[in-house]
PDB file of C-alpha atoms in Angstrom:
ATOM      1  CA  UNK A   1     -10.527 -10.571   4.491  1.00 47.00           C
ATOM      2  CA  UNK A   2      -8.087  -9.942   1.674  1.00 54.00           C
ATOM      3  CA  UNK A   3      -8.914 -11.360  -1.723  1.00 92.00           C
ATOM      4  CA  UNK A   4      -5.296 -11.246  -2.777  1.00 97.00           C
ATOM      5  CA  UNK A   5      -3.410 -14.340  -1.661  1.00 97.00           C
ATOM      6  CA  UNK A   6       0.358 -14.396  -1.265  1.00 98.00           C
ATOM      7  CA  UNK A   7       2.601 -17.378  -0.640  1.00 98.00           C
ATOM      8  CA  UNK A   8       4.741 -18.093   1.203  1.00 98.00           C
ATOM      9  CA  UNK A   9       4.030 -15.949   4.244  1.00 97.00           C
ATOM     10  CA  UNK A  10       7.637 -16.255   5.394  1.00 97.00           C
ATOM     11  CA  UNK A  11      10.766 -17.078   3.425  1.00 96.00           C
ATOM     12  CA  UNK A  12      14.370 -17.369   4.554  1.00 96.00           C
ATOM     13  CA  UNK A  13      16.982 -17.719   1.862  1.00 94.00           C
ATOM     14  CA  UNK A  14      20.710 -17.548   1.403  1.00 91.00           C
ATOM     15  CA  UNK A  15      22.369 -15.182  -1.003  1.00 90.00           C
ATOM     16  CA  UNK A  16      22.962 -17.965  -3.542  1.00 90.00           C
ATOM     17  CA  UNK A  17      19.433 -19.385  -3.473  1.00 91.00           C
ATOM     18  CA  UNK A  18      16.726 -19.050  -6.081  1.00 95.00           C
ATOM     19  CA  UNK A  19      13.190 -18.715  -4.784  1.00 96.00           C
ATOM     20  CA  UNK A  20       9.851 -17.302  -5.910  1.00 97.00           C
ATOM     21  CA  UNK A  21       7.041 -15.364  -4.330  1.00 98.00           C
ATOM     22  CA  UNK A  22       3.542 -15.984  -5.629  1.00 98.00           C
ATOM     23  CA  UNK A  23       0.422 -13.853  -5.723  1.00 98.00           C
ATOM     24  CA  UNK A  24      -3.093 -14.716  -6.850  1.00 98.00           C
ATOM     25  CA  UNK A  25      -6.291 -12.702  -7.182  1.00 97.00           C
ATOM     26  CA  UNK A  26      -9.699 -13.712  -8.479  1.00 92.00           C
ATOM     27  CA  UNK A  27     -11.395 -10.332  -8.568  1.00 93.00           C
ATOM     28  CA  UNK A  28     -10.941  -9.947 -12.323  1.00 93.00           C
ATOM     29  CA  UNK A  29      -8.499  -7.097 -11.800  1.00 93.00           C
ATOM     30  CA  UNK A  30      -6.300  -6.303 -14.768  1.00 93.00           C
ATOM     31  CA  UNK A  31      -3.511  -4.494 -12.948  1.00 94.00           C
ATOM     32  CA  UNK A  32      -1.176  -6.166 -10.467  1.00 95.00           C
ATOM     33  CA  UNK A  33       1.669  -4.708  -8.463  1.00 96.00           C
ATOM     34  CA  UNK A  34       4.709  -5.693  -6.432  1.00 97.00           C
ATOM     35  CA  UNK A  35       5.702  -3.450  -3.559  1.00 97.00           C
ATOM     36  CA  UNK A  36       8.618  -3.710  -1.125  1.00 98.00           C
ATOM     37  CA  UNK A  37       8.214  -2.435   2.416  1.00 97.00           C
ATOM     38  CA  UNK A  38      10.920  -1.972   5.014  1.00 96.00           C
ATOM     39  CA  UNK A  39      10.044  -1.711   8.701  1.00 93.00           C
ATOM     40  CA  UNK A  40       8.314   1.521   9.692  1.00 90.00           C
ATOM     41  CA  UNK A  41       8.354   2.800   6.102  1.00 93.00           C
ATOM     42  CA  UNK A  42       5.659   3.169   3.459  1.00 95.00           C
ATOM     43  CA  UNK A  43       5.531   0.637   0.611  1.00 96.00           C
ATOM     44  CA  UNK A  44       7.806   1.259  -2.377  1.00 95.00           C
ATOM     45  CA  UNK A  45       6.561   0.381  -5.830  1.00 95.00           C
ATOM     46  CA  UNK A  46       8.664  -2.175  -7.698  1.00 96.00           C
ATOM     47  CA  UNK A  47       6.669  -3.402 -10.697  1.00 96.00           C
ATOM     48  CA  UNK A  48       3.287  -2.910 -12.326  1.00 94.00           C
ATOM     49  CA  UNK A  49       1.630  -5.330 -14.716  1.00 95.00           C
ATOM     50  CA  UNK A  50      -1.296  -4.194 -16.817  1.00 93.00           C
ATOM     51  CA  UNK A  51      -3.194  -6.754 -18.873  1.00 94.00           C
ATOM     52  CA  UNK A  52      -0.385  -9.232 -18.149  1.00 95.00           C
ATOM     53  CA  UNK A  53       2.284  -6.989 -19.649  1.00 95.00           C
ATOM     54  CA  UNK A  54       4.988  -5.250 -17.641  1.00 95.00           C
ATOM     55  CA  UNK A  55       3.999  -1.618 -17.508  1.00 92.00           C
ATOM     56  CA  UNK A  56       6.356  -0.163 -14.931  1.00 89.00           C
ATOM     57  CA  UNK A  57       9.730  -1.246 -13.577  1.00 91.00           C
ATOM     58  CA  UNK A  58      10.883   1.224 -10.946  1.00 90.00           C
ATOM     59  CA  UNK A  59      14.575   0.620 -11.676  1.00 91.00           C
ATOM     60  CA  UNK A  60      14.548  -2.574  -9.668  1.00 95.00           C
ATOM     61  CA  UNK A  61      17.802  -4.628  -9.687  1.00 96.00           C
ATOM     62  CA  UNK A  62      17.743  -7.601 -12.040  1.00 95.00           C
ATOM     63  CA  UNK A  63      18.050 -10.032  -9.131  1.00 96.00           C
ATOM     64  CA  UNK A  64      14.274  -9.457  -8.864  1.00 97.00           C
ATOM     65  CA  UNK A  65      12.444 -10.855 -11.881  1.00 97.00           C
ATOM     66  CA  UNK A  66       8.659 -10.490 -12.155  1.00 98.00           C
ATOM     67  CA  UNK A  67       6.398 -12.734 -14.183  1.00 97.00           C
ATOM     68  CA  UNK A  68       2.687 -12.604 -14.925  1.00 97.00           C
ATOM     69  CA  UNK A  69       1.624 -16.021 -16.304  1.00 95.00           C
ATOM     70  CA  UNK A  70      -2.037 -15.009 -16.560  1.00 93.00           C
ATOM     71  CA  UNK A  71      -4.450 -12.343 -15.405  1.00 91.00           C
ATOM     72  CA  UNK A  72      -4.837 -13.935 -11.973  1.00 96.00           C
ATOM     73  CA  UNK A  73      -1.243 -14.761 -11.117  1.00 97.00           C
ATOM     74  CA  UNK A  74       1.853 -12.739 -10.401  1.00 98.00           C
ATOM     75  CA  UNK A  75       5.234 -14.137  -9.460  1.00 98.00           C
ATOM     76  CA  UNK A  76       8.428 -12.545  -8.238  1.00 98.00           C
ATOM     77  CA  UNK A  77      11.526 -14.631  -8.875  1.00 98.00           C
ATOM     78  CA  UNK A  78      14.431 -14.008  -6.534  1.00 97.00           C
ATOM     79  CA  UNK A  79      18.074 -14.819  -7.243  1.00 95.00           C
ATOM     80  CA  UNK A  80      21.359 -13.781  -5.657  1.00 94.00           C
ATOM     81  CA  UNK A  81      19.701 -11.454  -3.206  1.00 95.00           C
ATOM     82  CA  UNK A  82      21.519  -9.336  -0.667  1.00 95.00           C
ATOM     83  CA  UNK A  83      20.765  -9.054   3.074  1.00 96.00           C
ATOM     84  CA  UNK A  84      19.452  -5.523   2.474  1.00 96.00           C
ATOM     85  CA  UNK A  85      16.701  -7.057   0.328  1.00 97.00           C
ATOM     86  CA  UNK A  86      15.141  -8.445   3.488  1.00 97.00           C
ATOM     87  CA  UNK A  87      11.700  -6.838   3.704  1.00 97.00           C
ATOM     88  CA  UNK A  88       7.963  -7.428   3.476  1.00 98.00           C
ATOM     89  CA  UNK A  89       6.976  -7.945  -0.163  1.00 98.00           C
ATOM     90  CA  UNK A  90       3.423  -6.967  -0.902  1.00 98.00           C
ATOM     91  CA  UNK A  91       1.342  -7.863  -3.903  1.00 98.00           C
ATOM     92  CA  UNK A  92      -1.610  -5.667  -4.827  1.00 96.00           C
ATOM     93  CA  UNK A  93      -4.212  -5.477  -7.542  1.00 95.00           C
ATOM     94  CA  UNK A  94      -6.597  -2.878  -8.913  1.00 93.00           C
ATOM     95  CA  UNK A  95      -9.373  -3.005 -11.450  1.00 89.00           C
ATOM     96  CA  UNK A  96      -7.287  -1.230 -14.053  1.00 82.00           C
ATOM     97  CA  UNK A  97      -4.027   0.671 -14.086  1.00 81.00           C
ATOM     98  CA  UNK A  98      -4.273   4.404 -14.279  1.00 73.00           C
ATOM     99  CA  UNK A  99      -7.841   4.692 -13.041  1.00 64.00           C
ATOM    100  CA  UNK A 100      -6.855   6.161  -9.694  1.00 72.00           C
ATOM    101  CA  UNK A 101      -8.738   3.429  -7.926  1.00 80.00           C
ATOM    102  CA  UNK A 102      -7.948   1.773  -4.662  1.00 90.00           C
ATOM    103  CA  UNK A 103      -5.447  -1.031  -4.354  1.00 94.00           C
ATOM    104  CA  UNK A 104      -6.245  -4.398  -2.810  1.00 95.00           C
ATOM    105  CA  UNK A 105      -3.235  -5.813  -0.986  1.00 97.00           C
ATOM    106  CA  UNK A 106      -2.274  -9.306   0.029  1.00 97.00           C
ATOM    107  CA  UNK A 107      -0.912 -10.057   3.491  1.00 96.00           C
ATOM    108  CA  UNK A 108       2.635 -10.013   2.225  1.00 97.00           C
ATOM    109  CA  UNK A 109       5.602 -12.348   2.156  1.00 98.00           C
ATOM    110  CA  UNK A 110       8.208 -11.664   4.838  1.00 97.00           C
ATOM    111  CA  UNK A 111      11.609 -12.280   3.242  1.00 97.00           C
ATOM    112  CA  UNK A 112      14.825 -12.711   5.203  1.00 97.00           C
ATOM    113  CA  UNK A 113      18.091 -12.972   3.276  1.00 96.00           C
ATOM    114  CA  UNK A 114      20.983 -14.431   5.236  1.00 94.00           C
TER     115      UNK A 114
ATOM    116  CA  UNK H   1       9.253   9.245  -4.354  1.00 34.00           C
ATOM    117  CA  UNK H   2       7.475  10.428  -1.258  1.00 39.00           C
ATOM    118  CA  UNK H   3       5.027  13.256  -1.565  1.00 52.00           C
ATOM    119  CA  UNK H   4       2.991  12.911   1.567  1.00 66.00           C
ATOM    120  CA  UNK H   5       3.975  14.002   4.991  1.00 75.00           C
ATOM    121  CA  UNK H   6       1.926  12.676   7.819  1.00 81.00           C
ATOM    122  CA  UNK H   7       1.692  13.915  11.344  1.00 82.00           C
ATOM    123  CA  UNK H   8       1.933  12.946  13.961  1.00 86.00           C
ATOM    124  CA  UNK H   9       4.406  10.140  13.299  1.00 90.00           C
ATOM    125  CA  UNK H  10       2.999   8.372  16.348  1.00 92.00           C
ATOM    126  CA  UNK H  11      -0.147   8.826  18.388  1.00 94.00           C
ATOM    127  CA  UNK H  12      -1.160   7.079  21.601  1.00 95.00           C
ATOM    128  CA  UNK H  13      -4.653   7.621  23.017  1.00 95.00           C
ATOM    129  CA  UNK H  14      -7.106   5.958  25.382  1.00 97.00           C
ATOM    130  CA  UNK H  15      -9.806   3.687  24.063  1.00 97.00           C
ATOM    131  CA  UNK H  16     -12.962   5.649  23.398  1.00 97.00           C
ATOM    132  CA  UNK H  17     -11.161   8.865  22.489  1.00 97.00           C
ATOM    133  CA  UNK H  18     -11.051  10.286  18.989  1.00 97.00           C
ATOM    134  CA  UNK H  19      -7.865  10.042  16.906  1.00 96.00           C
ATOM    135  CA  UNK H  20      -6.911  12.565  14.254  1.00 96.00           C
ATOM    136  CA  UNK H  21      -4.123  12.118  11.730  1.00 95.00           C
ATOM    137  CA  UNK H  22      -3.034  14.617   9.121  1.00 95.00           C
ATOM    138  CA  UNK H  23      -1.520  14.293   5.681  1.00 95.00           C
ATOM    139  CA  UNK H  24       0.020  17.013   3.541  1.00 94.00           C
ATOM    140  CA  UNK H  25       1.066  16.744  -0.071  1.00 93.00           C
ATOM    141  CA  UNK H  26       2.873  18.865  -2.616  1.00 91.00           C
ATOM    142  CA  UNK H  27       1.313  18.595  -6.075  1.00 88.00           C
ATOM    143  CA  UNK H  28      -2.231  18.685  -7.417  1.00 90.00           C
ATOM    144  CA  UNK H  29      -4.113  15.435  -7.036  1.00 91.00           C
ATOM    145  CA  UNK H  30      -6.942  13.424  -8.547  1.00 91.00           C
ATOM    146  CA  UNK H  31      -7.737  11.720  -5.251  1.00 93.00           C
ATOM    147  CA  UNK H  32      -6.327  10.937  -1.835  1.00 95.00           C
ATOM    148  CA  UNK H  33      -6.658   7.563  -0.173  1.00 95.00           C
ATOM    149  CA  UNK H  34      -6.183   6.307   3.362  1.00 96.00           C
ATOM    150  CA  UNK H  35      -4.946   2.798   4.175  1.00 97.00           C
ATOM    151  CA  UNK H  36      -4.537   0.914   7.441  1.00 98.00           C
ATOM    152  CA  UNK H  37      -1.799  -1.617   8.133  1.00 97.00           C
ATOM    153  CA  UNK H  38      -1.778  -3.871  11.142  1.00 96.00           C
ATOM    154  CA  UNK H  39       1.691  -4.826  12.295  1.00 92.00           C
ATOM    155  CA  UNK H  40       3.484  -6.977   9.732  1.00 87.00           C
ATOM    156  CA  UNK H  41       0.406  -7.443   7.580  1.00 92.00           C
ATOM    157  CA  UNK H  42      -0.959  -6.129   4.311  1.00 94.00           C
ATOM    158  CA  UNK H  43      -2.530  -2.728   3.774  1.00 96.00           C
ATOM    159  CA  UNK H  44      -6.288  -2.329   3.810  1.00 96.00           C
ATOM    160  CA  UNK H  45      -7.982   0.440   1.864  1.00 96.00           C
ATOM    161  CA  UNK H  46     -10.152   2.591   4.124  1.00 97.00           C
ATOM    162  CA  UNK H  47     -11.492   5.486   2.109  1.00 97.00           C
ATOM    163  CA  UNK H  48     -10.920   7.448  -1.098  1.00 95.00           C
ATOM    164  CA  UNK H  49     -11.733  11.145  -1.397  1.00 96.00           C
ATOM    165  CA  UNK H  50     -11.680  12.880  -4.759  1.00 95.00           C
ATOM    166  CA  UNK H  51     -10.206  16.312  -5.343  1.00 95.00           C
ATOM    167  CA  UNK H  52     -13.662  17.855  -5.781  1.00 96.00           C
ATOM    168  CA  UNK H  53     -14.893  16.471  -2.463  1.00 97.00           C
ATOM    169  CA  UNK H  54     -14.344  18.142   0.888  1.00 98.00           C
ATOM    170  CA  UNK H  55     -15.525  15.532   3.346  1.00 98.00           C
ATOM    171  CA  UNK H  56     -16.348  11.872   3.335  1.00 98.00           C
ATOM    172  CA  UNK H  57     -17.604   9.455   5.986  1.00 97.00           C
ATOM    173  CA  UNK H  58     -17.371   5.708   6.376  1.00 96.00           C
ATOM    174  CA  UNK H  59     -18.598   4.264   9.648  1.00 97.00           C
ATOM    175  CA  UNK H  60     -16.415   5.750  12.403  1.00 98.00           C
ATOM    176  CA  UNK H  61     -14.073   7.323   9.859  1.00 98.00           C
ATOM    177  CA  UNK H  62     -14.286  10.902   8.685  1.00 98.00           C
ATOM    178  CA  UNK H  63     -11.905  12.245   6.058  1.00 98.00           C
ATOM    179  CA  UNK H  64     -11.563  15.862   5.060  1.00 98.00           C
ATOM    180  CA  UNK H  65      -9.656  17.306   2.132  1.00 98.00           C
ATOM    181  CA  UNK H  66      -8.482  20.894   1.724  1.00 97.00           C
ATOM    182  CA  UNK H  67      -6.951  21.244  -1.727  1.00 96.00           C
ATOM    183  CA  UNK H  68      -6.048  24.890  -1.124  1.00 96.00           C
ATOM    184  CA  UNK H  69      -3.824  23.806   1.766  1.00 95.00           C
ATOM    185  CA  UNK H  70      -2.896  20.521   0.112  1.00 95.00           C
ATOM    186  CA  UNK H  71      -3.830  18.617   3.226  1.00 96.00           C
ATOM    187  CA  UNK H  72      -6.182  15.939   4.474  1.00 96.00           C
ATOM    188  CA  UNK H  73      -7.156  14.622   7.865  1.00 97.00           C
ATOM    189  CA  UNK H  74      -8.446  11.260   9.017  1.00 97.00           C
ATOM    190  CA  UNK H  75     -10.606  11.213  12.128  1.00 98.00           C
ATOM    191  CA  UNK H  76     -11.414   7.947  13.873  1.00 98.00           C
ATOM    192  CA  UNK H  77     -14.177   8.431  16.409  1.00 98.00           C
ATOM    193  CA  UNK H  78     -14.712   6.339  19.541  1.00 98.00           C
ATOM    194  CA  UNK H  79     -11.437   4.477  19.058  1.00 97.00           C
ATOM    195  CA  UNK H  80     -11.115   0.783  19.859  1.00 97.00           C
ATOM    196  CA  UNK H  81      -8.111  -1.387  20.656  1.00 96.00           C
ATOM    197  CA  UNK H  82      -8.547  -2.980  17.212  1.00 96.00           C
ATOM    198  CA  UNK H  83      -7.812   0.401  15.605  1.00 97.00           C
ATOM    199  CA  UNK H  84      -4.177   0.049  16.713  1.00 97.00           C
ATOM    200  CA  UNK H  85      -2.278   0.096  13.413  1.00 97.00           C
ATOM    201  CA  UNK H  86      -0.254   2.275  11.082  1.00 97.00           C
ATOM    202  CA  UNK H  87      -2.236   4.600   8.853  1.00 97.00           C
ATOM    203  CA  UNK H  88      -0.931   5.774   5.487  1.00 96.00           C
ATOM    204  CA  UNK H  89      -2.233   8.403   3.141  1.00 96.00           C
ATOM    205  CA  UNK H  90      -1.556   8.051  -0.578  1.00 94.00           C
ATOM    206  CA  UNK H  91      -2.215  10.485  -3.395  1.00 93.00           C
ATOM    207  CA  UNK H  92      -2.972   9.869  -7.056  1.00 90.00           C
ATOM    208  CA  UNK H  93      -2.429  12.626  -9.595  1.00 85.00           C
ATOM    209  CA  UNK H  94      -3.464  12.984 -13.209  1.00 78.00           C
ATOM    210  CA  UNK H  95       0.171  13.146 -14.287  1.00 75.00           C
ATOM    211  CA  UNK H  96       1.288  10.105 -12.317  1.00 70.00           C
ATOM    212  CA  UNK H  97      -1.048   7.153 -12.100  1.00 67.00           C
ATOM    213  CA  UNK H  98       0.909   5.513  -9.337  1.00 80.00           C
ATOM    214  CA  UNK H  99       0.132   6.249  -5.718  1.00 89.00           C
ATOM    215  CA  UNK H 100       2.531   8.453  -3.801  1.00 91.00           C
ATOM    216  CA  UNK H 101       2.664   7.402  -0.173  1.00 93.00           C
ATOM    217  CA  UNK H 102       2.994   9.332   3.034  1.00 93.00           C
ATOM    218  CA  UNK H 103       5.359   8.207   5.770  1.00 93.00           C
ATOM    219  CA  UNK H 104       2.505   6.932   7.951  1.00 94.00           C
ATOM    220  CA  UNK H 105       1.164   7.506  11.445  1.00 95.00           C
ATOM    221  CA  UNK H 106       1.473   4.757  14.044  1.00 96.00           C
ATOM    222  CA  UNK H 107      -1.663   4.771  16.195  1.00 97.00           C
ATOM    223  CA  UNK H 108      -1.774   2.973  19.540  1.00 97.00           C
ATOM    224  CA  UNK H 109      -5.069   2.650  21.386  1.00 97.00           C
ATOM    225  CA  UNK H 110      -4.599   1.962  25.066  1.00 95.00           C
ATOM    226  CA  UNK H 111      -7.311  -0.154  26.723  1.00 90.00           C
TER     227      UNK H 111
END
């Protein structure tokens, strides 16, 4: 069972909507990640937070806005998305960033943009 | 960016048989990890092998690492229907803390 919880599991939104994806972990991990995964492809890194500060932004368009309110929570705010943004969005955590340790993934949020 | 190449891209075997997947990479690594992903779900970490290790076991899983050939293999013995999933390798290097992912192997176990 995953110890990283993502909500919602499914989200359908129009291109003018504003929505948020949420991620929570209670393992005491200090690094949290957002990945985007298209069908039959490996996950692509979007953002990394380390100790609640944005550490890496992989040149993600500004219509995706991450937020880390505290060490257990990670949000991804979505606004004015495009149909090509439809994908599985995965949250992950690790004990620390840069320690080459394994990632713990949530089950993902399946996003469809109409 | 993608570093890993996995082969085969897809593998279909009978239940009870062994399944072998391979992963090749291009630069020196700190460790190599294998993950499993059931259809439409999150990834689950299976095993991590460090660059100074050659072989590692976990239950029915056996991972080998050949740093001279820059390749790794994942062997699943006595496969079960529940092993049906996509398997990804990912490498971590000392110069890039973030994991670099392979393209994945889709494994189908036929009952």
